[in-house]
Amino acid sequence: MSEPQAPGGPLAGVTVVALEQAVSAPLCTRTLADLGARVIKVENPRGGDIARDYDDVVNGLAAHFVWVNRAKESVTLNLKEPAGLDVLHRLLAEADVLVSNLAPGATARLGIAAADVEARHPHLVALEISGYGTGGPLSDRRAYDLLVQAESGACSITGRPGAPAKPGPPMADACTGLYAAISILATLHDRGRTGRGSTVAVSMFDTMTELMGYALNHTRHTGVDQEPVGMGSPAVSPYGAYRTADAQTVVLGTTNDQEWQRLAGGMMGRPDLAADERFLRNPDRVVHRDLLDAQVAAWCARHDLAEVQAAANAAGIGNARYNTPSDVVTHPHLTARDRWREIDSPVGKLPALLPPPIIAGHEPVMGAVPGLGEHTDAVLAGVGLSEQEIAELRACGAIGPAYVPADQR
């Protein structure tokens, strides 16, 4: 194969082929790309990844697509054409990892389900993301982030009683993608010992039920479905959002009885609350949440945000300012820590946050967002196809049209 788009990083030398759509698998492979892996994104010539068309707010590109697809090479392949499927296997023969999250049954129909890939490419780590896993009554259902969050119970513990809500970030998609990336790293490590690849399956439903751990444990052992409490937690109190005198919102958190004593007696100057038997233990504070929240809210309403946060910091109480996305875009903590970079794209330079891991000795690979089919010819040439063979694949519809940069169209 030709050289990776941007060599470097702890995963340099690892090649990933991705049959991916939307968020879960693309976030998995972008995570690997940020760590230095080469990611070849295989897309349908007719439109490519569905996330390309979610919107056009990033100078004509889609916000989701820009988020999870930097540092990849886009190759268009029509996998329903035998010639296109043959090219895929040529890519897999020289790759280390295959990641897919196609519709239920799609990989089996194409003959590239995990077992098929393991038999033909035993060196490969083949990971498939699904909505609900295999062997259950929901296994054949399509799965989107909201659907899985609803099915797993996550929406029922978000929002307010009688007004459930989906957590804002796509938690089912994103956390599944990260579990997938962790699984790939573990399996590559195992391959280093055994010399053989393996198959891995990660489902969105299993991921979300794992994240529901506290709520499921509580309900299983009490028989009670806890009511959601908006910006708070049903498990601890006080732990929530309060308006301040200058019309800001402060978020205060206590997670144990000692912190409550410091909040009441130190921050608020209310030793009477700290000594009140109704509030001594967290389970009792949870029972009397409304009464306690009213006391904290009244105190916050008499002070500006800066005063509340200064008092909380002095007392060792966790606190934060409630921010909107507009606030976070210009957040001083991101600026001070130089967390923004510029990446290339078909529409020019775009801002992008660095990935969370900071690994000594390695700079994250912040490669370009690819245009649809931008790397088709180069990647196919890298696996030995001649210009004539590439032209024949294009003529029969096995690959998409030759890529034309946006400024030349």
CSV table of C-alpha atoms in Angstrom, one decimal:
chain,number,residue,atom,x,y,z
A,1,MET,CA,0.0,0.0,0.0
A,2,SER,CA,1.0,3.6,-0.4
A,3,GLU,CA,2.3,5.6,2.6
A,4,PRO,CA,-0.1,6.7,5.3
A,5,GLN,CA,-1.6,10.1,5.0
A,6,ALA,CA,0.1,11.4,8.1
A,7,PRO,CA,2.7,9.0,9.6
A,8,GLY,CA,3.4,9.2,13.3
A,9,GLY,CA,1.8,8.3,16.6
A,10,PRO,CA,1.8,5.1,18.7
A,11,LEU,CA,-0.4,3.3,16.1
A,12,ALA,CA,1.9,4.2,13.1
A,13,GLY,CA,2.0,1.2,10.8
A,14,VAL,CA,-1.5,-0.1,11.6
A,15,THR,CA,-3.9,0.0,8.7
A,16,VAL,CA,-7.7,0.1,9.3
A,17,VAL,CA,-10.3,-0.4,6.6
A,18,ALA,CA,-13.7,1.0,7.6
A,19,LEU,CA,-17.1,0.2,6.2
A,20,GLU,CA,-18.8,2.8,8.3
A,21,GLN,CA,-21.7,5.2,8.6
A,22,ALA,CA,-22.9,8.0,10.9
A,23,VAL,CA,-21.1,8.2,14.3
A,24,SER,CA,-20.3,5.0,16.2
A,25,ALA,CA,-17.8,3.3,13.8
A,26,PRO,CA,-16.5,6.6,12.4
A,27,LEU,CA,-15.6,7.8,16.0
A,28,CYS,CA,-13.9,4.5,16.6
A,29,THR,CA,-11.7,4.8,13.5
A,30,ARG,CA,-11.1,8.5,14.0
A,31,THR,CA,-9.8,7.7,17.5
A,32,LEU,CA,-7.4,5.2,15.9
A,33,ALA,CA,-6.4,7.7,13.3
A,34,ASP,CA,-5.7,10.3,15.9
A,35,LEU,CA,-3.3,7.8,17.4
A,36,GLY,CA,-1.5,7.3,14.1
A,37,ALA,CA,-3.3,4.5,12.4
A,38,ARG,CA,-4.0,4.8,8.7
A,39,VAL,CA,-7.7,4.6,8.1
A,40,ILE,CA,-9.1,3.8,4.7
A,41,LYS,CA,-12.8,4.8,4.7
A,42,VAL,CA,-14.7,2.8,2.1
A,43,GLU,CA,-17.8,4.6,0.9
A,44,ASN,CA,-20.6,4.0,-1.5
A,45,PRO,CA,-20.0,5.9,-4.7
A,46,ARG,CA,-23.6,7.2,-4.5
A,47,GLY,CA,-23.3,9.8,-1.8
A,48,GLY,CA,-21.0,8.0,0.6
A,49,ASP,CA,-21.4,8.1,4.3
A,50,ILE,CA,-24.9,9.2,5.2
A,51,ALA,CA,-23.5,11.7,7.7
A,52,ARG,CA,-22.1,13.7,4.8
A,53,ASP,CA,-25.6,15.0,4.2
A,54,TYR,CA,-26.9,15.6,7.7
A,55,ASP,CA,-26.5,19.3,7.2
A,56,ASP,CA,-24.1,21.8,5.5
A,57,VAL,CA,-23.3,24.2,8.3
A,58,VAL,CA,-19.5,23.8,8.2
A,59,ASN,CA,-18.8,25.8,5.1
A,60,GLY,CA,-20.9,23.3,3.1
A,61,LEU,CA,-19.9,20.2,5.1
A,62,ALA,CA,-21.9,18.4,7.7
A,63,ALA,CA,-21.0,19.0,11.4
A,64,HIS,CA,-21.2,15.4,12.4
A,65,PHE,CA,-19.1,14.3,9.4
A,66,VAL,CA,-16.3,16.8,10.2
A,67,TRP,CA,-16.3,15.8,13.8
A,68,VAL,CA,-15.6,12.1,13.3
A,69,ASN,CA,-13.9,11.7,10.0
A,70,ARG,CA,-10.6,13.7,10.0
A,71,ALA,CA,-7.3,12.0,9.1
A,72,LYS,CA,-9.0,9.4,6.9
A,73,GLU,CA,-8.6,8.4,3.2
A,74,SER,CA,-11.9,8.1,1.3
A,75,VAL,CA,-12.2,5.3,-1.3
A,76,THR,CA,-15.4,4.7,-3.2
A,77,LEU,CA,-16.3,1.1,-3.8
A,78,ASN,CA,-19.6,-0.4,-5.0
A,79,LEU,CA,-19.5,-3.6,-2.9
A,80,LYS,CA,-22.5,-5.0,-4.8
A,81,GLU,CA,-20.3,-5.3,-7.9
A,82,PRO,CA,-18.1,-8.4,-7.8
A,83,ALA,CA,-15.1,-6.3,-8.9
A,84,GLY,CA,-15.7,-3.8,-6.1
A,85,LEU,CA,-15.8,-6.6,-3.5
A,86,ASP,CA,-12.6,-8.1,-5.0
A,87,VAL,CA,-10.9,-4.7,-4.5
A,88,LEU,CA,-12.1,-4.7,-0.9
A,89,HIS,CA,-10.5,-8.1,-0.3
A,90,ARG,CA,-7.2,-6.8,-1.8
A,91,LEU,CA,-7.3,-4.0,0.7
A,92,LEU,CA,-8.1,-6.4,3.6
A,93,ALA,CA,-5.2,-8.6,2.6
A,94,GLU,CA,-2.8,-5.8,3.5
A,95,ALA,CA,-4.7,-4.3,6.4
A,96,ASP,CA,-4.7,-5.0,10.1
A,97,VAL,CA,-8.2,-4.1,11.1
A,98,LEU,CA,-11.7,-4.1,9.6
A,99,VAL,CA,-14.4,-2.0,11.3
A,100,SER,CA,-18.0,-2.0,10.1
A,101,ASN,CA,-21.4,-0.8,11.3
A,102,LEU,CA,-23.6,-1.5,8.3
A,103,ALA,CA,-27.3,-2.3,8.6
A,104,PRO,CA,-28.3,-5.6,10.2
A,105,GLY,CA,-27.3,-8.5,7.9
A,106,ALA,CA,-25.5,-6.3,5.4
A,107,THR,CA,-22.0,-7.8,5.9
A,108,ALA,CA,-23.4,-11.4,5.8
A,109,ARG,CA,-25.1,-10.7,2.5
A,110,LEU,CA,-21.8,-9.4,1.1
A,111,GLY,CA,-19.9,-12.4,2.4
A,112,ILE,CA,-17.8,-10.2,4.8
A,113,ALA,CA,-19.3,-11.0,8.1
A,114,ALA,CA,-16.8,-11.6,10.9
A,115,ALA,CA,-16.6,-15.4,10.4
A,116,ASP,CA,-16.1,-14.9,6.6
A,117,VAL,CA,-13.4,-12.4,7.1
A,118,GLU,CA,-11.7,-14.5,9.7
A,119,ALA,CA,-11.6,-17.5,7.4
A,120,ARG,CA,-10.2,-15.5,4.4
A,121,HIS,CA,-7.9,-13.1,6.3
A,122,PRO,CA,-6.9,-14.8,9.5
A,123,HIS,CA,-4.4,-12.1,10.4
A,124,LEU,CA,-7.2,-9.5,10.5
A,125,VAL,CA,-8.9,-8.0,13.5
A,126,ALA,CA,-12.5,-7.8,12.3
A,127,LEU,CA,-14.8,-5.7,14.5
A,128,GLU,CA,-18.5,-5.3,13.8
A,129,ILE,CA,-20.7,-2.7,15.6
A,130,SER,CA,-24.4,-3.5,15.7
A,131,GLY,CA,-27.5,-2.1,17.3
A,132,TYR,CA,-28.5,-5.0,19.5
A,133,GLY,CA,-26.0,-7.8,19.0
A,134,THR,CA,-27.0,-11.3,17.9
A,135,GLY,CA,-29.4,-13.9,19.3
A,136,GLY,CA,-32.1,-11.7,20.7
A,137,PRO,CA,-35.6,-10.6,19.6
A,138,LEU,CA,-34.2,-7.1,18.7
A,139,SER,CA,-31.2,-8.3,16.7
A,140,ASP,CA,-32.6,-7.5,13.3
A,141,ARG,CA,-33.8,-4.0,14.1
A,142,ARG,CA,-32.2,-0.9,12.8
A,143,ALA,CA,-30.7,1.1,15.6
A,144,TYR,CA,-30.0,4.8,15.9
A,145,ASP,CA,-28.7,6.7,18.9
A,146,LEU,CA,-32.1,7.9,20.2
A,147,LEU,CA,-33.7,4.5,19.7
A,148,VAL,CA,-31.1,2.7,21.7
A,149,GLN,CA,-31.1,5.3,24.4
A,150,ALA,CA,-34.9,4.9,24.7
A,151,GLU,CA,-34.7,1.1,24.6
A,152,SER,CA,-31.9,1.0,27.3
A,153,GLY,CA,-33.8,3.2,29.7
A,154,ALA,CA,-31.4,6.2,29.4
A,155,CYS,CA,-34.1,8.6,28.4
A,156,SER,CA,-36.2,7.6,31.4
A,157,ILE,CA,-33.5,8.9,33.8
A,158,THR,CA,-32.9,12.1,31.9
A,159,GLY,CA,-35.1,15.2,32.1
A,160,ARG,CA,-37.8,15.6,34.6
A,161,PRO,CA,-40.6,13.4,35.9
A,162,GLY,CA,-43.1,13.1,33.1
A,163,ALA,CA,-40.8,14.8,30.7
A,164,PRO,CA,-38.1,12.3,29.7
A,165,ALA,CA,-35.3,13.5,27.4
A,166,LYS,CA,-32.5,12.1,25.3
A,167,PRO,CA,-29.1,13.1,26.7
A,168,GLY,CA,-27.8,15.7,24.3
A,169,PRO,CA,-24.5,14.1,23.1
A,170,PRO,CA,-25.1,10.9,21.1
A,171,MET,CA,-24.0,8.7,24.0
A,172,ALA,CA,-25.0,5.4,22.5
A,173,ASP,CA,-23.1,6.1,19.3
A,174,ALA,CA,-20.1,7.7,20.9
A,175,CYS,CA,-19.5,5.3,23.8
A,176,THR,CA,-20.0,2.3,21.5
A,177,GLY,CA,-17.3,3.8,19.2
A,178,LEU,CA,-14.9,4.2,22.1
A,179,TYR,CA,-15.6,0.7,23.4
A,180,ALA,CA,-14.8,-0.5,19.9
A,181,ALA,CA,-11.6,1.3,19.8
A,182,ILE,CA,-10.5,-0.1,23.2
A,183,SER,CA,-11.4,-3.6,21.9
A,184,ILE,CA,-9.3,-3.2,18.8
A,185,LEU,CA,-6.3,-2.0,20.8
A,186,ALA,CA,-6.6,-5.0,23.1
A,187,THR,CA,-7.0,-7.4,20.2
A,188,LEU,CA,-4.1,-6.0,18.3
A,189,HIS,CA,-2.0,-6.6,21.5
A,190,ASP,CA,-3.2,-10.2,21.6
A,191,ARG,CA,-2.4,-10.6,17.9
A,192,GLY,CA,1.2,-9.6,18.8
A,193,ARG,CA,1.4,-12.7,21.0
A,194,THR,CA,-0.5,-15.2,18.9
A,195,GLY,CA,0.1,-14.0,15.4
A,196,ARG,CA,-3.6,-14.4,14.6
A,197,GLY,CA,-6.4,-11.9,14.3
A,198,SER,CA,-9.8,-12.2,15.9
A,199,THR,CA,-13.4,-11.1,15.6
A,200,VAL,CA,-15.0,-8.6,17.9
A,201,ALA,CA,-18.6,-7.6,18.3
A,202,VAL,CA,-19.8,-4.5,20.1
A,203,SER,CA,-23.5,-3.5,20.3
A,204,MET,CA,-25.0,-0.1,21.1
A,205,PHE,CA,-27.6,-1.7,23.3
A,206,ASP,CA,-25.0,-3.5,25.4
A,207,THR,CA,-23.0,-0.3,25.7
A,208,MET,CA,-25.9,1.7,26.9
A,209,THR,CA,-27.1,-0.9,29.4
A,210,GLU,CA,-23.5,-1.0,30.8
A,211,LEU,CA,-23.7,2.8,31.2
A,212,MET,CA,-27.0,2.4,33.0
A,213,GLY,CA,-25.1,0.4,35.7
A,214,TYR,CA,-26.1,2.5,38.7
A,215,ALA,CA,-29.7,2.9,37.7
A,216,LEU,CA,-30.1,-0.8,37.0
A,217,ASN,CA,-28.5,-1.9,40.2
A,218,HIS,CA,-30.7,0.5,42.2
A,219,THR,CA,-33.9,-0.7,40.6
A,220,ARG,CA,-32.9,-4.4,40.7
A,221,HIS,CA,-32.3,-4.2,44.4
A,222,THR,CA,-35.1,-1.8,45.5
A,223,GLY,CA,-37.8,-2.4,42.9
A,224,VAL,CA,-38.0,1.4,42.5
A,225,ASP,CA,-37.5,3.3,39.3
A,226,GLN,CA,-35.9,6.6,40.4
A,227,GLU,CA,-37.3,9.7,39.0
A,228,PRO,CA,-35.0,12.0,36.9
A,229,VAL,CA,-34.1,15.3,38.5
A,230,GLY,CA,-33.0,17.4,35.6
A,231,MET,CA,-29.6,18.9,36.1
A,232,GLY,CA,-28.9,16.7,39.1
A,233,SER,CA,-28.6,13.1,40.2
A,234,PRO,CA,-31.1,11.0,42.1
A,235,ALA,CA,-28.3,9.4,43.9
A,236,VAL,CA,-26.9,12.4,45.8
A,237,SER,CA,-28.0,15.7,47.2
A,238,PRO,CA,-27.3,18.6,47.0
A,239,TYR,CA,-26.1,18.1,43.5
A,240,GLY,CA,-27.5,20.5,40.9
A,241,ALA,CA,-28.0,23.9,39.2
A,242,TYR,CA,-28.9,27.1,41.0
A,243,ARG,CA,-29.6,30.6,39.7
A,244,THR,CA,-27.4,33.4,41.0
A,245,ALA,CA,-28.1,37.1,41.7
A,246,ASP,CA,-26.5,38.1,38.3
A,247,ALA,CA,-28.8,35.8,36.3
A,248,GLN,CA,-26.1,33.1,35.8
A,249,THR,CA,-26.4,29.4,36.8
A,250,VAL,CA,-23.9,27.8,39.1
A,251,VAL,CA,-23.7,24.0,39.4
A,252,LEU,CA,-22.7,22.7,42.8
A,253,GLY,CA,-21.8,19.1,43.6
A,254,THR,CA,-21.4,17.2,46.9
A,255,THR,CA,-20.8,13.5,46.8
A,256,ASN,CA,-20.4,12.6,50.5
A,257,ASP,CA,-21.4,13.8,53.9
A,258,GLN,CA,-18.1,15.6,54.6
A,259,GLU,CA,-18.6,17.8,51.5
A,260,TRP,CA,-22.1,18.6,52.7
A,261,GLN,CA,-20.8,19.8,56.0
A,262,ARG,CA,-18.3,22.1,54.2
A,263,LEU,CA,-21.0,23.4,51.9
A,264,ALA,CA,-23.5,24.1,54.6
A,265,GLY,CA,-21.3,25.3,57.4
A,266,GLY,CA,-18.4,26.7,55.4
A,267,MET,CA,-19.6,28.0,52.1
A,268,MET,CA,-23.1,29.0,53.1
A,269,GLY,CA,-22.3,29.9,56.7
A,270,ARG,CA,-25.3,27.8,57.9
A,271,PRO,CA,-24.1,25.5,60.8
A,272,ASP,CA,-27.8,25.0,61.6
A,273,LEU,CA,-28.3,23.2,58.3
A,274,ALA,CA,-25.0,21.2,58.8
A,275,ALA,CA,-26.4,20.0,62.2
A,276,ASP,CA,-29.9,19.3,61.0
A,277,GLU,CA,-30.6,15.6,61.5
A,278,ARG,CA,-32.6,15.5,58.2
A,279,PHE,CA,-29.5,16.3,56.3
A,280,LEU,CA,-26.7,14.5,58.1
A,281,ARG,CA,-26.6,11.5,55.8
A,282,ASN,CA,-26.8,11.4,52.0
A,283,PRO,CA,-29.8,9.0,51.9
A,284,ASP,CA,-31.7,11.4,54.1
A,285,ARG,CA,-30.7,14.4,52.1
A,286,VAL,CA,-32.0,12.6,49.0
A,287,VAL,CA,-35.4,12.1,50.7
A,288,HIS,CA,-35.5,15.8,51.6
A,289,ARG,CA,-34.0,17.0,48.3
A,290,ASP,CA,-36.7,19.6,47.6
A,291,LEU,CA,-36.4,21.2,51.0
A,292,LEU,CA,-32.6,21.2,50.9
A,293,ASP,CA,-32.5,22.5,47.3
A,294,ALA,CA,-34.7,25.4,48.3
A,295,GLN,CA,-32.2,26.5,51.0
A,296,VAL,CA,-29.2,26.3,48.6
A,297,ALA,CA,-31.1,28.1,45.9
A,298,ALA,CA,-32.1,30.9,48.2
A,299,TRP,CA,-28.5,31.4,49.2
A,300,CYS,CA,-27.2,31.3,45.6
A,301,ALA,CA,-29.9,33.8,44.6
A,302,ARG,CA,-28.4,36.4,47.0
A,303,HIS,CA,-24.9,36.2,45.5
A,304,ASP,CA,-23.3,36.7,42.1
A,305,LEU,CA,-21.8,33.8,40.3
A,306,ALA,CA,-18.2,34.9,41.1
A,307,GLU,CA,-19.1,35.1,44.8
A,308,VAL,CA,-20.7,31.7,44.8
A,309,GLN,CA,-17.7,30.1,43.1
A,310,ALA,CA,-15.2,31.9,45.3
A,311,ALA,CA,-17.0,30.6,48.4
A,312,ALA,CA,-17.3,27.1,47.0
A,313,ASN,CA,-13.6,27.0,46.1
A,314,ALA,CA,-12.6,28.2,49.5
A,315,ALA,CA,-14.7,25.5,51.1
A,316,GLY,CA,-13.4,22.8,48.7
A,317,ILE,CA,-16.8,22.3,47.0
A,318,GLY,CA,-16.9,21.2,43.4
A,319,ASN,CA,-18.6,23.8,41.2
A,320,ALA,CA,-19.0,24.8,37.6
A,321,ARG,CA,-20.7,27.5,35.4
A,322,TYR,CA,-23.6,26.3,33.3
A,323,ASN,CA,-22.4,27.0,29.7
A,324,THR,CA,-24.0,26.8,26.3
A,325,PRO,CA,-22.1,25.6,23.2
A,326,SER,CA,-21.5,29.3,22.3
A,327,ASP,CA,-19.8,29.7,25.6
A,328,VAL,CA,-17.6,26.6,25.2
A,329,VAL,CA,-16.5,27.5,21.7
A,330,THR,CA,-14.6,30.5,23.3
A,331,HIS,CA,-14.0,28.8,26.7
A,332,PRO,CA,-10.9,30.3,28.3
A,333,HIS,CA,-9.8,26.9,29.6
A,334,LEU,CA,-9.6,25.5,26.1
A,335,THR,CA,-7.7,28.6,24.9
A,336,ALA,CA,-5.2,28.7,27.8
A,337,ARG,CA,-4.4,25.0,27.2
A,338,ASP,CA,-4.1,25.4,23.4
A,339,ARG,CA,-6.7,22.8,22.7
A,340,TRP,CA,-7.8,24.1,19.3
A,341,ARG,CA,-6.0,23.2,16.0
A,342,GLU,CA,-6.7,23.8,12.3
A,343,ILE,CA,-7.3,20.8,10.0
A,344,ASP,CA,-7.6,20.7,6.2
A,345,SER,CA,-10.8,19.8,4.4
A,346,PRO,CA,-12.3,20.0,0.9
A,347,VAL,CA,-13.6,23.5,1.9
A,348,GLY,CA,-10.4,24.8,3.4
A,349,LYS,CA,-9.0,25.1,7.0
A,350,LEU,CA,-11.4,24.2,9.8
A,351,PRO,CA,-11.1,24.4,13.6
A,352,ALA,CA,-11.0,21.2,15.5
A,353,LEU,CA,-10.4,20.2,19.1
A,354,LEU,CA,-7.4,18.0,20.0
A,355,PRO,CA,-8.4,14.4,21.0
A,356,PRO,CA,-8.5,13.9,24.8
A,357,PRO,CA,-5.5,11.6,25.3
A,358,ILE,CA,-2.2,13.4,25.8
A,359,ILE,CA,0.6,10.9,25.2
A,360,ALA,CA,4.1,12.0,26.0
A,361,GLY,CA,6.3,12.0,22.9
A,362,HIS,CA,3.4,11.9,20.4
A,363,GLU,CA,1.5,14.7,18.7
A,364,PRO,CA,-2.1,13.7,17.7
A,365,VAL,CA,-2.5,13.1,14.0
A,366,MET,CA,-4.9,15.9,13.0
A,367,GLY,CA,-5.3,14.9,9.3
A,368,ALA,CA,-7.7,16.3,6.8
A,369,VAL,CA,-11.4,15.6,6.4
A,370,PRO,CA,-11.6,13.7,3.1
A,371,GLY,CA,-13.8,14.5,0.1
A,372,LEU,CA,-15.9,11.6,-1.2
A,373,GLY,CA,-13.6,9.3,-3.1
A,374,GLU,CA,-10.6,11.7,-2.8
A,375,HIS,CA,-8.1,8.9,-2.3
A,376,THR,CA,-9.6,6.1,-4.5
A,377,ASP,CA,-7.0,6.2,-7.2
A,378,ALA,CA,-4.0,6.5,-4.9
A,379,VAL,CA,-5.1,3.7,-2.6
A,380,LEU,CA,-5.9,1.3,-5.4
A,381,ALA,CA,-2.6,2.0,-7.0
A,382,GLY,CA,-1.0,1.3,-3.7
A,383,VAL,CA,-2.4,-2.3,-3.7
A,384,GLY,CA,-1.0,-2.9,-7.2
A,385,LEU,CA,-3.8,-1.8,-9.6
A,386,SER,CA,-2.7,-0.2,-12.8
A,387,GLU,CA,-4.2,2.9,-14.3
A,388,GLN,CA,-5.9,0.7,-16.9
A,389,GLU,CA,-7.4,-1.5,-14.2
A,390,ILE,CA,-8.6,1.5,-12.3
A,391,ALA,CA,-10.2,2.9,-15.4
A,392,GLU,CA,-12.0,-0.4,-16.0
A,393,LEU,CA,-13.3,-0.4,-12.5
A,394,ARG,CA,-14.6,3.1,-13.0
A,395,ALA,CA,-16.2,2.1,-16.3
A,396,CYS,CA,-18.1,-0.8,-14.8
A,397,GLY,CA,-19.3,1.2,-11.8
A,398,ALA,CA,-17.2,-0.7,-9.2
A,399,ILE,CA,-15.7,2.6,-8.1
A,400,GLY,CA,-17.0,6.2,-8.2
A,401,PRO,CA,-16.0,9.0,-10.6
A,402,ALA,CA,-12.5,10.5,-10.4
A,403,TYR,CA,-12.3,13.0,-7.6
A,404,VAL,CA,-12.3,16.6,-8.5
A,405,PRO,CA,-11.3,19.2,-5.8
A,406,ALA,CA,-14.0,21.7,-4.8
A,407,ASP,CA,-12.0,24.6,-6.2
A,408,GLN,CA,-11.8,22.9,-9.7
A,409,ARG,CA,-15.5,22.0,-10.1
